[in-house]
mmCIF file of C-alpha atoms and ligand atoms in Angstrom:
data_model
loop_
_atom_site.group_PDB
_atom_site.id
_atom_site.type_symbol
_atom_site.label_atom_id
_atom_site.label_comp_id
_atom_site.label_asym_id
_atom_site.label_seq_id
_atom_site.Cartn_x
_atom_site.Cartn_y
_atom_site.Cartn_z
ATOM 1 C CA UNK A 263 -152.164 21.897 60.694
ATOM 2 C CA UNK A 264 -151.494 19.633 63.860
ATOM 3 C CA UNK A 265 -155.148 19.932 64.999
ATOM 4 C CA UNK A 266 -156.204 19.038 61.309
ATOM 5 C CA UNK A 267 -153.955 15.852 61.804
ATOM 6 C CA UNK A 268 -155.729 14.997 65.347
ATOM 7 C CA UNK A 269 -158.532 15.319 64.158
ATOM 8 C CA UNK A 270 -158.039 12.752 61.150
ATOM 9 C CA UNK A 271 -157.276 10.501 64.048
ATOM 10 C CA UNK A 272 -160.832 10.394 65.623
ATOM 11 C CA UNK A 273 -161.674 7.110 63.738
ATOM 12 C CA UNK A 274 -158.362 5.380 64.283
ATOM 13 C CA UNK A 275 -159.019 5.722 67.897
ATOM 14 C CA UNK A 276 -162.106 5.165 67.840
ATOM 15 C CA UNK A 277 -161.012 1.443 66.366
ATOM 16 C CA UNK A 278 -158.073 1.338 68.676
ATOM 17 C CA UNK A 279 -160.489 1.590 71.722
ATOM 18 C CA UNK A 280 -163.306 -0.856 70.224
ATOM 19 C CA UNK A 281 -160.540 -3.283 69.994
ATOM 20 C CA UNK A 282 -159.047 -2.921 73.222
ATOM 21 C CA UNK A 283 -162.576 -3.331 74.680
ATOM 22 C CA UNK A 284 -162.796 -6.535 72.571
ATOM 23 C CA UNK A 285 -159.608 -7.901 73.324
ATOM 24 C CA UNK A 286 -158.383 -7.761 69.916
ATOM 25 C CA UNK A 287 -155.654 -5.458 69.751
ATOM 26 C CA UNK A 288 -153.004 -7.219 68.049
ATOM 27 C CA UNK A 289 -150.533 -8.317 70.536
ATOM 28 C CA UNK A 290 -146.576 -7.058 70.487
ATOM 29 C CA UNK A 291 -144.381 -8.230 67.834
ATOM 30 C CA UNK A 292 -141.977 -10.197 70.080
ATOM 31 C CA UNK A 293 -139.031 -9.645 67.503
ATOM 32 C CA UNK A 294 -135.146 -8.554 67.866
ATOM 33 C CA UNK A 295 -135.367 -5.088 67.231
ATOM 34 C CA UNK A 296 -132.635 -3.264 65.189
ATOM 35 C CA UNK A 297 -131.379 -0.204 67.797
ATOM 36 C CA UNK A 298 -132.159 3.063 65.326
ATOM 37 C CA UNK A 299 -130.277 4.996 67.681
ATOM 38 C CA UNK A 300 -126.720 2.634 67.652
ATOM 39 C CA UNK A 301 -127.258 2.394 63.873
ATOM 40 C CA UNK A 302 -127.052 6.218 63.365
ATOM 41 C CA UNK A 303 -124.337 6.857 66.368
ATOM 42 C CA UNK A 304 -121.843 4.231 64.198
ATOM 43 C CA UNK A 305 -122.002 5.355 60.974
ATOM 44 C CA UNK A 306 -118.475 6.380 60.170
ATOM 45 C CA UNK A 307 -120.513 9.670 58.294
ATOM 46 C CA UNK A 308 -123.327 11.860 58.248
ATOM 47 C CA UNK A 309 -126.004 9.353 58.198
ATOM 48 C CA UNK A 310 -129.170 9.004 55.992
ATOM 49 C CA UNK A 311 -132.716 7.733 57.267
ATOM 50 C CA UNK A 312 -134.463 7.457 53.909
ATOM 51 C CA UNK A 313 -138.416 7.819 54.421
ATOM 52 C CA UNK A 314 -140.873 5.891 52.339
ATOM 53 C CA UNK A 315 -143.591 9.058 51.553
ATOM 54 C CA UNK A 316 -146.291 8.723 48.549
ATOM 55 C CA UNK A 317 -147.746 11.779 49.353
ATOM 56 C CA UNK A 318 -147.794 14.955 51.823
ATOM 57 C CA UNK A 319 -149.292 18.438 52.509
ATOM 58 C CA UNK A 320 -147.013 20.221 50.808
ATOM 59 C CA UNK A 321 -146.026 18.202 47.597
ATOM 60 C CA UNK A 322 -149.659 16.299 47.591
ATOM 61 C CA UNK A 323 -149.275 12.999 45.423
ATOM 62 C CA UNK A 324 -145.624 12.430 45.390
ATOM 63 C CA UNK A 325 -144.939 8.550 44.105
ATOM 64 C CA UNK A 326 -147.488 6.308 44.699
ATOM 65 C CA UNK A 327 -145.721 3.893 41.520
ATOM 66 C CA UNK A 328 -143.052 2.894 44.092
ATOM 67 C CA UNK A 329 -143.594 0.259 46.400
ATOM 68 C CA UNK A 330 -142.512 0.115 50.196
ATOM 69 C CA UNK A 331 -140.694 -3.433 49.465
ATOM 70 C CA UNK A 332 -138.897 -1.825 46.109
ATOM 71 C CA UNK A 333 -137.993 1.694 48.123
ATOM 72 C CA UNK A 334 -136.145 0.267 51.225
ATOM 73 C CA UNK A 335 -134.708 -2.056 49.017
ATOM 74 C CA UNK A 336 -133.375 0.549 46.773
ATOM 75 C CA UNK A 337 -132.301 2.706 50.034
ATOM 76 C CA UNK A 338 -130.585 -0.338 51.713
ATOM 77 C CA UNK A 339 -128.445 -0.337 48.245
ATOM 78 C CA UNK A 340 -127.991 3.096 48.175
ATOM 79 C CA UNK A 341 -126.459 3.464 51.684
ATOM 80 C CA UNK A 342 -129.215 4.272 54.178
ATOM 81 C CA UNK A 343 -128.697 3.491 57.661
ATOM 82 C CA UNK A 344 -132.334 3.423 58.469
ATOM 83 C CA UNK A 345 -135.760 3.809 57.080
ATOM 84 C CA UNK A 346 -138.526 6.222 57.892
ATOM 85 C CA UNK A 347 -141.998 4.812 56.844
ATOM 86 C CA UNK A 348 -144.972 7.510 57.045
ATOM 87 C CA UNK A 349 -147.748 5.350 58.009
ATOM 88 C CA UNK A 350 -150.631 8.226 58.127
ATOM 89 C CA UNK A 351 -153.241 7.691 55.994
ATOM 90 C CA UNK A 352 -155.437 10.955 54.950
ATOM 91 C CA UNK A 353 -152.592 13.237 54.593
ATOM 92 C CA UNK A 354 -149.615 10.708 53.510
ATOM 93 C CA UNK A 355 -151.726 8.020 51.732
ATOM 94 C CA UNK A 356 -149.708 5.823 54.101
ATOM 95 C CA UNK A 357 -150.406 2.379 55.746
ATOM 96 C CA UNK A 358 -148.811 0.236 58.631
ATOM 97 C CA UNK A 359 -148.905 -2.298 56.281
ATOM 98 C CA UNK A 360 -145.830 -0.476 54.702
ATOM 99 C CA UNK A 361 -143.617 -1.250 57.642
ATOM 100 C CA UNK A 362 -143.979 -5.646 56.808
ATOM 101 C CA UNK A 363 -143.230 -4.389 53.371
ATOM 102 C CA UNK A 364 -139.893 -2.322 53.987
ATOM 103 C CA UNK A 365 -138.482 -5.333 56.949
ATOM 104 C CA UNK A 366 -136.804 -6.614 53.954
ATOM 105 C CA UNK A 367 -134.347 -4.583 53.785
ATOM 106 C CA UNK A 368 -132.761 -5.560 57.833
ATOM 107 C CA UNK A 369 -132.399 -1.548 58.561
ATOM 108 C CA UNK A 370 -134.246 0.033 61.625
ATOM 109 C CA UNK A 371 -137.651 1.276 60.801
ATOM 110 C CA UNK A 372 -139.104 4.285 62.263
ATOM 111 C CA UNK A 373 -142.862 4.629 62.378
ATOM 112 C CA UNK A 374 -144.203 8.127 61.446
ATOM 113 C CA UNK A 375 -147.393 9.183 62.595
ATOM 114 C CA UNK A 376 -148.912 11.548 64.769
ATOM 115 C CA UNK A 377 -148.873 9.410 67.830
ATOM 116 C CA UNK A 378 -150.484 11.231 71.218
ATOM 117 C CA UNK A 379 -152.119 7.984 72.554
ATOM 118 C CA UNK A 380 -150.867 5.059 74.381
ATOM 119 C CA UNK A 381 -152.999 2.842 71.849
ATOM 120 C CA UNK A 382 -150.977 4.259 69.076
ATOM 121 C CA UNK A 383 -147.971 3.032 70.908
ATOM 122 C CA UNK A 384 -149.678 -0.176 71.659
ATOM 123 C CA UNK A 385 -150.779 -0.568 68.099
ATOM 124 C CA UNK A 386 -146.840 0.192 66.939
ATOM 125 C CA UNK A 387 -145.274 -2.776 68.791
ATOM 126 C CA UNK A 388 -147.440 -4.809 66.682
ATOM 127 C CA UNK A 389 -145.608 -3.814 63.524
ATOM 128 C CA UNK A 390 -142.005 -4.475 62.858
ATOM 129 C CA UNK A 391 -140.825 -0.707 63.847
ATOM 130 C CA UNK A 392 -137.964 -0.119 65.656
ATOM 131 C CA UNK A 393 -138.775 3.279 66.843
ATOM 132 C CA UNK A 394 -141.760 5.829 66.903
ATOM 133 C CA UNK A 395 -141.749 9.249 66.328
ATOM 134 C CA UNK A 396 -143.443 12.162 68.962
ATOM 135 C CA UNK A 397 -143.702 15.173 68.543
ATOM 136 C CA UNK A 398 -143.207 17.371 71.256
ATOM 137 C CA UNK A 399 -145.635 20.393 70.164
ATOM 138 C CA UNK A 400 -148.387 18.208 70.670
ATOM 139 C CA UNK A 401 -147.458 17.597 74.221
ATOM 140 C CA UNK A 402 -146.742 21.630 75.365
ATOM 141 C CA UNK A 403 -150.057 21.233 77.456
ATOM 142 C CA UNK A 404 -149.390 17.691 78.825
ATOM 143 C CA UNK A 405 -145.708 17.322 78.879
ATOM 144 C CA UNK A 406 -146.367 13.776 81.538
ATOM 145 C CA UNK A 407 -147.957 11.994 78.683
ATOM 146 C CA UNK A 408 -144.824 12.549 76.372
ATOM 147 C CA UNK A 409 -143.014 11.192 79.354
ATOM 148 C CA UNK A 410 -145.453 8.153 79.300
ATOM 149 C CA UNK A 411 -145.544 7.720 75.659
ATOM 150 C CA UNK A 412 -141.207 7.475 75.671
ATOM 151 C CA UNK A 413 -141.515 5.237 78.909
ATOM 152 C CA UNK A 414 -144.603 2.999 77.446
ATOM 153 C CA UNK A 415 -142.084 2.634 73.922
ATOM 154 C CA UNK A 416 -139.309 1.633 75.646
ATOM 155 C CA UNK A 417 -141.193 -0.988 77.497
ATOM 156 C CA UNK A 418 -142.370 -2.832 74.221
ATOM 157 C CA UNK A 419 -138.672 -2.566 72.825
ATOM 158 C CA UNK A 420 -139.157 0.461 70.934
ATOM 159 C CA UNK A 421 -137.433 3.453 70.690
ATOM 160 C CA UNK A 422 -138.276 6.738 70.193
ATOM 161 C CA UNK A 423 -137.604 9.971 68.139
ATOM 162 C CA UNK A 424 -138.292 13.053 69.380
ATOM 163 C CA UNK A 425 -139.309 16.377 67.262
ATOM 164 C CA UNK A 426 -138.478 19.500 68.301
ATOM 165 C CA UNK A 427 -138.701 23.050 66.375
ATOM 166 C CA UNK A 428 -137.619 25.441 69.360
ATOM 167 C CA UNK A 429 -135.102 25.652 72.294
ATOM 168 C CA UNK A 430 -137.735 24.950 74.676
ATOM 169 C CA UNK A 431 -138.970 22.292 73.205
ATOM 170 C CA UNK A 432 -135.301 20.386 73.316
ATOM 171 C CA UNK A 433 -135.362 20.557 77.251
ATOM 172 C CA UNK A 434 -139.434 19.057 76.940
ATOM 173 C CA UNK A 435 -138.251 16.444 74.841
ATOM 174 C CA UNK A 436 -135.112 15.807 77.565
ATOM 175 C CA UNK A 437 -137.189 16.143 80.527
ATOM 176 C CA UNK A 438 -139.378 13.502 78.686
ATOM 177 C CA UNK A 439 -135.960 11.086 78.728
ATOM 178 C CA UNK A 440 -135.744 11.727 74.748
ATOM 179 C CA UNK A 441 -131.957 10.660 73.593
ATOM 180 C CA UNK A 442 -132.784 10.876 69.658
ATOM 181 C CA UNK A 443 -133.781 14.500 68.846
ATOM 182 C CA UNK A 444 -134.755 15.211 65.508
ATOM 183 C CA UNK A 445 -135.121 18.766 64.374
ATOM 184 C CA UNK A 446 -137.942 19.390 61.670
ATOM 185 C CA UNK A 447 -136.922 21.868 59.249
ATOM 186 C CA UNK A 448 -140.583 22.563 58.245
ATOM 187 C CA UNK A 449 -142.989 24.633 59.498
ATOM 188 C CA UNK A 450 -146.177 22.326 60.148
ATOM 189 C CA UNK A 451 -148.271 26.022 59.658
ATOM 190 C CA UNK A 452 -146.429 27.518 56.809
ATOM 191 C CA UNK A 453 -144.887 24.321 55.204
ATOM 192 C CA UNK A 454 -141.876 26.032 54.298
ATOM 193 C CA UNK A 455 -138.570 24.497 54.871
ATOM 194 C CA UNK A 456 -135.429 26.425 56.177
ATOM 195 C CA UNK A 457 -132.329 24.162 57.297
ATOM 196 C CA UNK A 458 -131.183 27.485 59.575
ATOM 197 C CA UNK A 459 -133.607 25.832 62.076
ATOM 198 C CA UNK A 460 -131.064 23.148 62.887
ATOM 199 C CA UNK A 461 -128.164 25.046 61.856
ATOM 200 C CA UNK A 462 -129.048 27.057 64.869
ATOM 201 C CA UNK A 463 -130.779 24.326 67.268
ATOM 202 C CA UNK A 464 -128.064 21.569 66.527
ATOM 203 C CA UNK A 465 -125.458 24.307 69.296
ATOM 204 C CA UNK A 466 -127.543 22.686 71.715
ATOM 205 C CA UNK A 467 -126.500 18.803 71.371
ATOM 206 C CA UNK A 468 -125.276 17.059 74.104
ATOM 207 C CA UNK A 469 -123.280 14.380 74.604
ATOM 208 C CA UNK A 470 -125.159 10.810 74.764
ATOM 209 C CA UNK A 471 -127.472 11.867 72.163
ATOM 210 C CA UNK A 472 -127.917 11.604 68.555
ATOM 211 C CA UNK A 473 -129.395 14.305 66.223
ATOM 212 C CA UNK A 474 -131.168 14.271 63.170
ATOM 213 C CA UNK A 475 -131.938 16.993 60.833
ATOM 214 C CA UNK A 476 -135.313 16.535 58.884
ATOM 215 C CA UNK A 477 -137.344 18.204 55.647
ATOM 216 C CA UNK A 478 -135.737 19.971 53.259
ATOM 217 C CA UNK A 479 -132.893 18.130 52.291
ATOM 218 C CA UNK A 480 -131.630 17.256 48.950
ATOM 219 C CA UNK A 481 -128.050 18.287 48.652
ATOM 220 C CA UNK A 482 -125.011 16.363 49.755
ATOM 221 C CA UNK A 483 -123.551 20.227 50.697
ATOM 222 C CA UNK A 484 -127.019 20.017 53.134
ATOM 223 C CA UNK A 485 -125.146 16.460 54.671
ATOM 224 C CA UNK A 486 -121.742 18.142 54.991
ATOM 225 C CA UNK A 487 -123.190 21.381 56.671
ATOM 226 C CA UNK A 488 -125.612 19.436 59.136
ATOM 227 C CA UNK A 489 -122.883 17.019 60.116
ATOM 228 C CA UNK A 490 -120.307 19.929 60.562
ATOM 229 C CA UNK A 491 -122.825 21.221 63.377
ATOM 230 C CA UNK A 492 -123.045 17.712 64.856
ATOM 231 C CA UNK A 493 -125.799 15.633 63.244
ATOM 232 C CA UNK A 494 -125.536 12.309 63.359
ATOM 233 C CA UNK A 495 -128.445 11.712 60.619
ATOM 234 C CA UNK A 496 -130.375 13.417 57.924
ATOM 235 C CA UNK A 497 -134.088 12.325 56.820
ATOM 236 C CA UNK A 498 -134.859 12.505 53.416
ATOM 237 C CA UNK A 499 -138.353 12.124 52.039
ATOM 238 C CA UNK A 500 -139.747 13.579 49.191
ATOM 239 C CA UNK A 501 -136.652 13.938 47.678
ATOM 240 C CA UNK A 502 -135.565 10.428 47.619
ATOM 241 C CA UNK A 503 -138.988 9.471 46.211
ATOM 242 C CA UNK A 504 -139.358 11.995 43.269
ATOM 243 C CA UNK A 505 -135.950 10.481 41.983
ATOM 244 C CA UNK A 506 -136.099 8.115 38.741
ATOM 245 C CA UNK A 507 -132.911 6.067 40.610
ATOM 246 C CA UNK A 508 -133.467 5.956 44.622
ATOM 247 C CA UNK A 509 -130.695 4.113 45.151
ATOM 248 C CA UNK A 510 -127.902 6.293 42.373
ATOM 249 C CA UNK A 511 -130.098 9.566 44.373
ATOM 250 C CA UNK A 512 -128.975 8.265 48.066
ATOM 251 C CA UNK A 513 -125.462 7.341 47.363
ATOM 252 C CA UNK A 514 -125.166 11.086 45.568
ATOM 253 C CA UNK A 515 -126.794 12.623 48.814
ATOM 254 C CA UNK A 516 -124.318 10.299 50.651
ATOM 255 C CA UNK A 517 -121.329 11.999 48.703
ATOM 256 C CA UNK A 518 -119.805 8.601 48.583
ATOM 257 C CA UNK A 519 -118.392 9.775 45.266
ATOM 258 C CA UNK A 520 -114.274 11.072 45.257
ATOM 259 C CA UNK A 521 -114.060 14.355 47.167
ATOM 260 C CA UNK A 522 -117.448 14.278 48.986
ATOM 261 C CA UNK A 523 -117.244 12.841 52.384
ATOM 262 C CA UNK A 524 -120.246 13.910 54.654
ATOM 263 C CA UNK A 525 -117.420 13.905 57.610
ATOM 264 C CA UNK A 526 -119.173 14.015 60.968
ATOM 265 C CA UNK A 527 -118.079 16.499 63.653
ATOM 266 C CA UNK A 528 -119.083 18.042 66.866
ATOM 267 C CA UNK A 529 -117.446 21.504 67.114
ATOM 268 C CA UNK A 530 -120.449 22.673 68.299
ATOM 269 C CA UNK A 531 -121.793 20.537 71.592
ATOM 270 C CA UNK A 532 -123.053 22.019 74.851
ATOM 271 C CA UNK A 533 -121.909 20.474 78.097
ATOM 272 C CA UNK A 534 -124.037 18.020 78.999
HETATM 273 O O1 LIG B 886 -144.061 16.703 54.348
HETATM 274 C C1 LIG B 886 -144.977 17.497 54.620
HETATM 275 O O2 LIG B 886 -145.565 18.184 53.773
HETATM 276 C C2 LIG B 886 -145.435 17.637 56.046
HETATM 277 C C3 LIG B 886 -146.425 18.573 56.335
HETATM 278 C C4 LIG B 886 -146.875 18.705 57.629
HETATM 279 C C5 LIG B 886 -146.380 17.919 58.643
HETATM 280 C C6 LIG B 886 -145.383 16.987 58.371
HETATM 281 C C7 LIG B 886 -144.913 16.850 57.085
HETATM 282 N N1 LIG B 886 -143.950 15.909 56.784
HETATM 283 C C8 LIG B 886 -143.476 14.954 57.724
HETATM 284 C C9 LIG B 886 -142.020 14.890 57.777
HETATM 285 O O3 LIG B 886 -141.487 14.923 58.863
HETATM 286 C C10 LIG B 886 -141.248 14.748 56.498
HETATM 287 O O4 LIG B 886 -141.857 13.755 55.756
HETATM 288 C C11 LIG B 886 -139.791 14.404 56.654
HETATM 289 O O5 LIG B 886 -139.135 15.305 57.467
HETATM 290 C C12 LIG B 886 -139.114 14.386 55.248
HETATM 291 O O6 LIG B 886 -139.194 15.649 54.662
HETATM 292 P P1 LIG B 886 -138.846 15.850 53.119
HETATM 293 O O7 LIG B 886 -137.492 15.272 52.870
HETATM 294 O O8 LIG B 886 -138.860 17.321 52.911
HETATM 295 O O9 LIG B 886 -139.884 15.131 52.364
#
């Protein structure tokens, strides 16, 4: 699946070089960034990054009726601490044009993509995105250009979220400098979900970082478990979009109703 995602990438490069050679590569947004990673370490419980998705591999067309502006504002009033925007377009039907859209809302946006080029990054910092999202499988061969990518991020103001699916992927994505880890629950070959991924991975937090469980979610029990093994943050996609009532479907997910507090813990940390 991750080569059939490079591969859908060929063109957007192919632009991304053209316009560096012309000079026209939109310049860096020189904006105050909202820190993703502060956002999600003070929220007094489990916290939610609510992605904007109209479509995806596994669900195919999900909700292409809602509109980036209308979803983050519905997840700003339903709780969310952040907002994940897929931005891919021949798999997600997405556009960077969603990020402008979803800045109304004030929260930290995360740009997801499948980023592997320092073009990509480039291209990023001229969107209002707080952070960008790498994935460390794509890096296994080249683990110095994840290390560039983070460095290059940080350098425009942008932060960075790290995926991981395996134990030695969390010391690539550390050796990289990664400080937000975020676990995908999916299997990008299978496209099955199964939370026990970060039930098991989320033993090997350490201190200074922050954690987020992703895919799969749609249960405020999910929230309770996840932050009981030390996640800061959950990301919720497709579940979030299928509902009727975004913002009634976050502040359920939130438990934010008597009895349901998503309490945050860390029982389970390694030494750092
Ligand atoms: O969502 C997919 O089908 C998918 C398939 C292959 C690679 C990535 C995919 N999704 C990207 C994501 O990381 C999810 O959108 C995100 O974790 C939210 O997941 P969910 O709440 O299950 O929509």
């Amino acid at each position: 699946m991750l080569d059939r995602f490079i591969e859908a990438k060929k063109e957007e490069l192919e632009r991304l070089r053209l316009q560096e050679a012309n000079g026209t590569l939109p310049a860096p947004l020189e904006i105050d960034r909202p820190s993703l990673k502060r956002q999600l370490q003070e929220a007094p419980s489990v916290a939610v990054v609510a992605e904007y998705k109209r479509a995806s591999p596994s669900k195919g067309i999900i909700n292409p009726r809602l509109g980036a502006k209308e979803a983050a504002e519905a997840y700003a009033a339903g709780g969310a601490a952040a907002i994940s925007v897929l931005t891919e377009k021949a798999h997600f039907h997405g556009s960077l044009a969603f990020l402008e859209r979803a800045q109304v809302a004030g929260l930290p946006l995360l740009r997801k993509d499948f980023l592997f080029h320092p073009l990509q990054i480039a291209e990023s910092a001229a969107t209002p995105a707080a952070a960008v999202l790498l994935i460390v499988r794509y890096f296994l061969e080249t683990p110095g250009t994840l290390k560039t990518l983070v460095e290059q991020a940080q350098a425009y103001g942008l932060e960075t979220v790290v995926e991981v699916f395996s134990e030695a992927e969390i010391d690539l994505a550390r050796q990289a400098g990664a400080d937000i880890i975020q676990v995908n629950n999916r299997d990008l070959d299978t496209l099955q979900v199964d939370l026990d991924r970060s039930y098991a991975l989320g033993k090997r937090k350490q201190a200074g970082e922050v954690w987020i469980s992703a895919s799969g979610i749609n249960a405020p029990q999910h929230c309770v478990a996840l932050g009981e093994r030390g996640f800061d943050a959950v990301l919720v996609g497709t579940w979030l979009m299928q509902h009727k009532e975004p913002a009634a479907a976050l502040r359920y997910l939130r438990g934010v109703g008597p009895g349901m507090a998503t309490a945050k813990s860390t029982p389970f940390f390694e030494q750092g």
